[in-house]
Amino acid sequence: YTLISQLLEDFSTQHPPNTPKDWTKCETPESIVWPVIDQVLEKYQNPAEADQIMRIQKNLDETRDVLHNTIDSVLQRGEKLEDLVERSGELSNQSKLFYKQAKRANSCCAVV
């Protein structure tokens, strides 16, 4: 709609009614000279570049993809942190058990 609105506005400005350039008085389409249309159509060959809504949507899609990747990375790190906490707890329990066994083993060999 942006293209049509822009073209209509430009054409109406350059070909106002009741003037020598009034398009309604032309007998054939070829008799209307309007070089702007070629430039505008060339610009709009890539709709993502010409239409602001499409450009914004494209940027939003790219941002969404980046956020999804970031969230996935954070979740993976969280899982790794949970694994580290669990391993840390296991090591702590093993060290307490080792301490108790070493204390018991050394108690029989006490030096007088």
C-alpha atoms as an extended CHARMM CRD file, in Angstrom:
* protein
*
       112  EXT
         1         1  TYR       CA              0.0000000000        0.0000000000        0.0000000000  PROA      1               0.0000000000
         2         2  THR       CA              2.9060000000        2.3040000000        0.5680000000  PROA      2               0.0000000000
         3         3  LEU       CA              3.9190000000        2.1370000000       -3.0710000000  PROA      3               0.0000000000
         4         4  ILE       CA              0.4150000000        2.8320000000       -4.3710000000  PROA      4               0.0000000000
         5         5  SER       CA             -0.1480000000        5.7040000000       -1.9720000000  PROA      5               0.0000000000
         6         6  GLN       CA              3.1690000000        7.3070000000       -2.8090000000  PROA      6               0.0000000000
         7         7  LEU       CA              2.6470000000        6.9380000000       -6.5570000000  PROA      7               0.0000000000
         8         8  LEU       CA             -0.8860000000        8.2970000000       -6.4230000000  PROA      8               0.0000000000
         9         9  GLU       CA              0.2250000000       11.3310000000       -4.4390000000  PROA      9               0.0000000000
        10        10  ASP       CA              3.1730000000       12.0510000000       -6.7450000000  PROA      10              0.0000000000
        11        11  PHE       CA              1.1290000000       11.5220000000       -9.8930000000  PROA      11              0.0000000000
        12        12  SER       CA             -1.6930000000       13.7490000000       -8.6590000000  PROA      12              0.0000000000
        13        13  THR       CA              0.8120000000       16.4670000000       -7.8180000000  PROA      13              0.0000000000
        14        14  GLN       CA              2.4850000000       16.3260000000      -11.2200000000  PROA      14              0.0000000000
        15        15  HSD       CA             -0.7110000000       15.8670000000      -13.2330000000  PROA      15              0.0000000000
        16        16  PRO       CA             -3.3240000000       18.0750000000      -11.5610000000  PROA      16              0.0000000000
        17        17  PRO       CA             -6.8490000000       18.2340000000      -12.9970000000  PROA      17              0.0000000000
        18        18  ASN       CA             -7.7980000000       20.9970000000      -15.4400000000  PROA      18              0.0000000000
        19        19  THR       CA             -4.2230000000       21.6320000000      -16.5780000000  PROA      19              0.0000000000
        20        20  PRO       CA             -2.4060000000       20.7160000000      -19.7870000000  PROA      20              0.0000000000
        21        21  LYS       CA             -0.9900000000       17.6720000000      -17.9500000000  PROA      21              0.0000000000
        22        22  ASP       CA             -4.4360000000       16.4120000000      -16.8410000000  PROA      22              0.0000000000
        23        23  TRP       CA             -4.2650000000       12.6350000000      -17.3310000000  PROA      23              0.0000000000
        24        24  THR       CA             -8.0230000000       12.2940000000      -17.8950000000  PROA      24              0.0000000000
        25        25  LYS       CA             -7.6860000000       14.1100000000      -21.2000000000  PROA      25              0.0000000000
        26        26  CYS       CA             -5.0410000000       11.7370000000      -22.5540000000  PROA      26              0.0000000000
        27        27  GLU       CA             -6.1630000000        9.4420000000      -25.3470000000  PROA      27              0.0000000000
        28        28  THR       CA             -3.5810000000        6.6600000000      -24.8720000000  PROA      28              0.0000000000
        29        29  PRO       CA             -1.5400000000        5.4840000000      -21.8690000000  PROA      29              0.0000000000
        30        30  GLU       CA              1.6650000000        6.1090000000      -23.8310000000  PROA      30              0.0000000000
        31        31  SER       CA              0.8720000000        9.8060000000      -24.0600000000  PROA      31              0.0000000000
        32        32  ILE       CA              1.3510000000       10.1770000000      -20.2990000000  PROA      32              0.0000000000
        33        33  VAL       CA              4.9860000000       10.9700000000      -19.6220000000  PROA      33              0.0000000000
        34        34  TRP       CA              6.0230000000       10.2710000000      -16.0470000000  PROA      34              0.0000000000
        35        35  PRO       CA              9.6450000000        9.1390000000      -15.5770000000  PROA      35              0.0000000000
        36        36  VAL       CA              9.2800000000        8.9200000000      -11.7830000000  PROA      36              0.0000000000
        37        37  ILE       CA              7.4420000000        5.6170000000      -12.0360000000  PROA      37              0.0000000000
        38        38  ASP       CA             10.5060000000        3.8090000000      -13.3850000000  PROA      38              0.0000000000
        39        39  GLN       CA             12.6090000000        5.0020000000      -10.4630000000  PROA      39              0.0000000000
        40        40  VAL       CA              9.9650000000        4.0830000000       -7.8970000000  PROA      40              0.0000000000
        41        41  LEU       CA              9.3420000000        0.6460000000       -9.4000000000  PROA      41              0.0000000000
        42        42  GLU       CA             13.0670000000       -0.0400000000       -9.3910000000  PROA      42              0.0000000000
        43        43  LYS       CA             13.2640000000        0.9450000000       -5.7340000000  PROA      43              0.0000000000
        44        44  TYR       CA             10.3390000000       -1.3120000000       -4.8550000000  PROA      44              0.0000000000
        45        45  GLN       CA             11.7540000000       -4.3980000000       -6.5470000000  PROA      45              0.0000000000
        46        46  ASN       CA             13.0060000000       -5.4050000000       -3.1020000000  PROA      46              0.0000000000
        47        47  PRO       CA              9.9450000000       -4.9490000000       -0.8710000000  PROA      47              0.0000000000
        48        48  ALA       CA             11.9420000000       -5.4270000000        2.3240000000  PROA      48              0.0000000000
        49        49  GLU       CA             13.9870000000       -2.3310000000        1.5240000000  PROA      49              0.0000000000
        50        50  ALA       CA             11.0950000000       -0.1710000000        0.3970000000  PROA      50              0.0000000000
        51        51  ASP       CA              8.3610000000       -0.9680000000        2.8830000000  PROA      51              0.0000000000
        52        52  GLN       CA              8.9980000000        0.1920000000        6.4400000000  PROA      52              0.0000000000
        53        53  ILE       CA              6.6750000000       -2.3920000000        7.9740000000  PROA      53              0.0000000000
        54        54  MET       CA              8.4510000000       -5.2340000000        6.2100000000  PROA      54              0.0000000000
        55        55  ARG       CA             11.8210000000       -3.8140000000        7.2260000000  PROA      55              0.0000000000
        56        56  ILE       CA             10.7130000000       -3.5530000000       10.8620000000  PROA      56              0.0000000000
        57        57  GLN       CA              9.2650000000       -7.0780000000       10.7310000000  PROA      57              0.0000000000
        58        58  LYS       CA             12.5500000000       -8.3810000000        9.3440000000  PROA      58              0.0000000000
        59        59  ASN       CA             14.4630000000       -6.6700000000       12.1650000000  PROA      59              0.0000000000
        60        60  LEU       CA             12.0400000000       -8.0910000000       14.7220000000  PROA      60              0.0000000000
        61        61  ASP       CA             12.4600000000      -11.5870000000       13.2940000000  PROA      61              0.0000000000
        62        62  GLU       CA             16.2460000000      -11.2920000000       13.4720000000  PROA      62              0.0000000000
        63        63  THR       CA             16.0350000000      -10.0040000000       17.0550000000  PROA      63              0.0000000000
        64        64  ARG       CA             13.6910000000      -12.8450000000       18.0030000000  PROA      64              0.0000000000
        65        65  ASP       CA             16.1400000000      -15.4060000000       16.5840000000  PROA      65              0.0000000000
        66        66  VAL       CA             19.0250000000      -13.8760000000       18.5250000000  PROA      66              0.0000000000
        67        67  LEU       CA             16.9550000000      -13.9060000000       21.7260000000  PROA      67              0.0000000000
        68        68  HSD       CA             15.9990000000      -17.5660000000       21.2000000000  PROA      68              0.0000000000
        69        69  ASN       CA             19.6610000000      -18.4860000000       20.7780000000  PROA      69              0.0000000000
        70        70  THR       CA             20.5990000000      -16.4870000000       23.8740000000  PROA      70              0.0000000000
        71        71  ILE       CA             17.8670000000      -18.1060000000       25.9660000000  PROA      71              0.0000000000
        72        72  ASP       CA             18.9720000000      -21.5630000000       24.7940000000  PROA      72              0.0000000000
        73        73  SER       CA             22.5480000000      -20.7590000000       25.8040000000  PROA      73              0.0000000000
        74        74  VAL       CA             21.4330000000      -19.5210000000       29.2270000000  PROA      74              0.0000000000
        75        75  LEU       CA             19.3830000000      -22.6720000000       29.7890000000  PROA      75              0.0000000000
        76        76  GLN       CA             22.3520000000      -24.8500000000       28.8350000000  PROA      76              0.0000000000
        77        77  ARG       CA             24.5780000000      -22.9120000000       31.2290000000  PROA      77              0.0000000000
        78        78  GLY       CA             21.9720000000      -23.3300000000       33.9550000000  PROA      78              0.0000000000
        79        79  GLU       CA             21.9780000000      -27.0810000000       33.4330000000  PROA      79              0.0000000000
        80        80  LYS       CA             25.7740000000      -27.1140000000       33.6110000000  PROA      80              0.0000000000
        81        81  LEU       CA             25.6810000000      -25.0670000000       36.8220000000  PROA      81              0.0000000000
        82        82  GLU       CA             23.1910000000      -27.5200000000       38.3390000000  PROA      82              0.0000000000
        83        83  ASP       CA             25.5360000000      -30.3800000000       37.4340000000  PROA      83              0.0000000000
        84        84  LEU       CA             28.4620000000      -28.5500000000       39.0590000000  PROA      84              0.0000000000
        85        85  VAL       CA             26.4630000000      -27.9070000000       42.2440000000  PROA      85              0.0000000000
        86        86  GLU       CA             25.4850000000      -31.5720000000       42.3870000000  PROA      86              0.0000000000
        87        87  ARG       CA             29.1020000000      -32.6900000000       41.8810000000  PROA      87              0.0000000000
        88        88  SER       CA             30.2390000000      -30.2170000000       44.5190000000  PROA      88              0.0000000000
        89        89  GLY       CA             27.7690000000      -31.7060000000       47.0010000000  PROA      89              0.0000000000
        90        90  GLU       CA             28.9680000000      -35.2160000000       46.2150000000  PROA      90              0.0000000000
        91        91  LEU       CA             32.6090000000      -34.1790000000       46.6930000000  PROA      91              0.0000000000
        92        92  SER       CA             31.7240000000      -32.5440000000       49.9950000000  PROA      92              0.0000000000
        93        93  ASN       CA             30.0370000000      -35.7490000000       51.2310000000  PROA      93              0.0000000000
        94        94  GLN       CA             32.9850000000      -37.8480000000       50.0610000000  PROA      94              0.0000000000
        95        95  SER       CA             35.4640000000      -35.5790000000       51.8150000000  PROA      95              0.0000000000
        96        96  LYS       CA             33.4780000000      -35.8060000000       55.0860000000  PROA      96              0.0000000000
        97        97  LEU       CA             33.4060000000      -39.5920000000       54.7800000000  PROA      97              0.0000000000
        98        98  PHE       CA             37.1490000000      -39.6380000000       54.0770000000  PROA      98              0.0000000000
        99        99  TYR       CA             37.7800000000      -37.4210000000       57.1050000000  PROA      99              0.0000000000
       100       100  LYS       CA             35.7780000000      -39.7440000000       59.3730000000  PROA      100             0.0000000000
       101       101  GLN       CA             37.5180000000      -42.8450000000       58.0490000000  PROA      101             0.0000000000
       102       102  ALA       CA             40.9530000000      -41.2160000000       58.3700000000  PROA      102             0.0000000000
       103       103  LYS       CA             40.1670000000      -40.1300000000       61.9150000000  PROA      103             0.0000000000
       104       104  ARG       CA             39.0380000000      -43.6290000000       62.8150000000  PROA      104             0.0000000000
       105       105  ALA       CA             42.0800000000      -45.1820000000       61.1740000000  PROA      105             0.0000000000
       106       106  ASN       CA             44.4480000000      -42.7930000000       62.9530000000  PROA      106             0.0000000000
       107       107  SER       CA             42.7940000000      -43.2910000000       66.3350000000  PROA      107             0.0000000000
       108       108  CYS       CA             44.0630000000      -46.8310000000       66.5980000000  PROA      108             0.0000000000
       109       109  CYS       CA             47.6010000000      -45.6970000000       65.9300000000  PROA      109             0.0000000000
       110       110  ALA       CA             47.7570000000      -42.9700000000       68.5540000000  PROA      110             0.0000000000
       111       111  VAL       CA             51.2030000000      -42.0760000000       69.8310000000  PROA      111             0.0000000000
       112       112  VAL       CA             51.5710000000      -42.1440000000       73.5860000000  PROA      112             0.0000000000
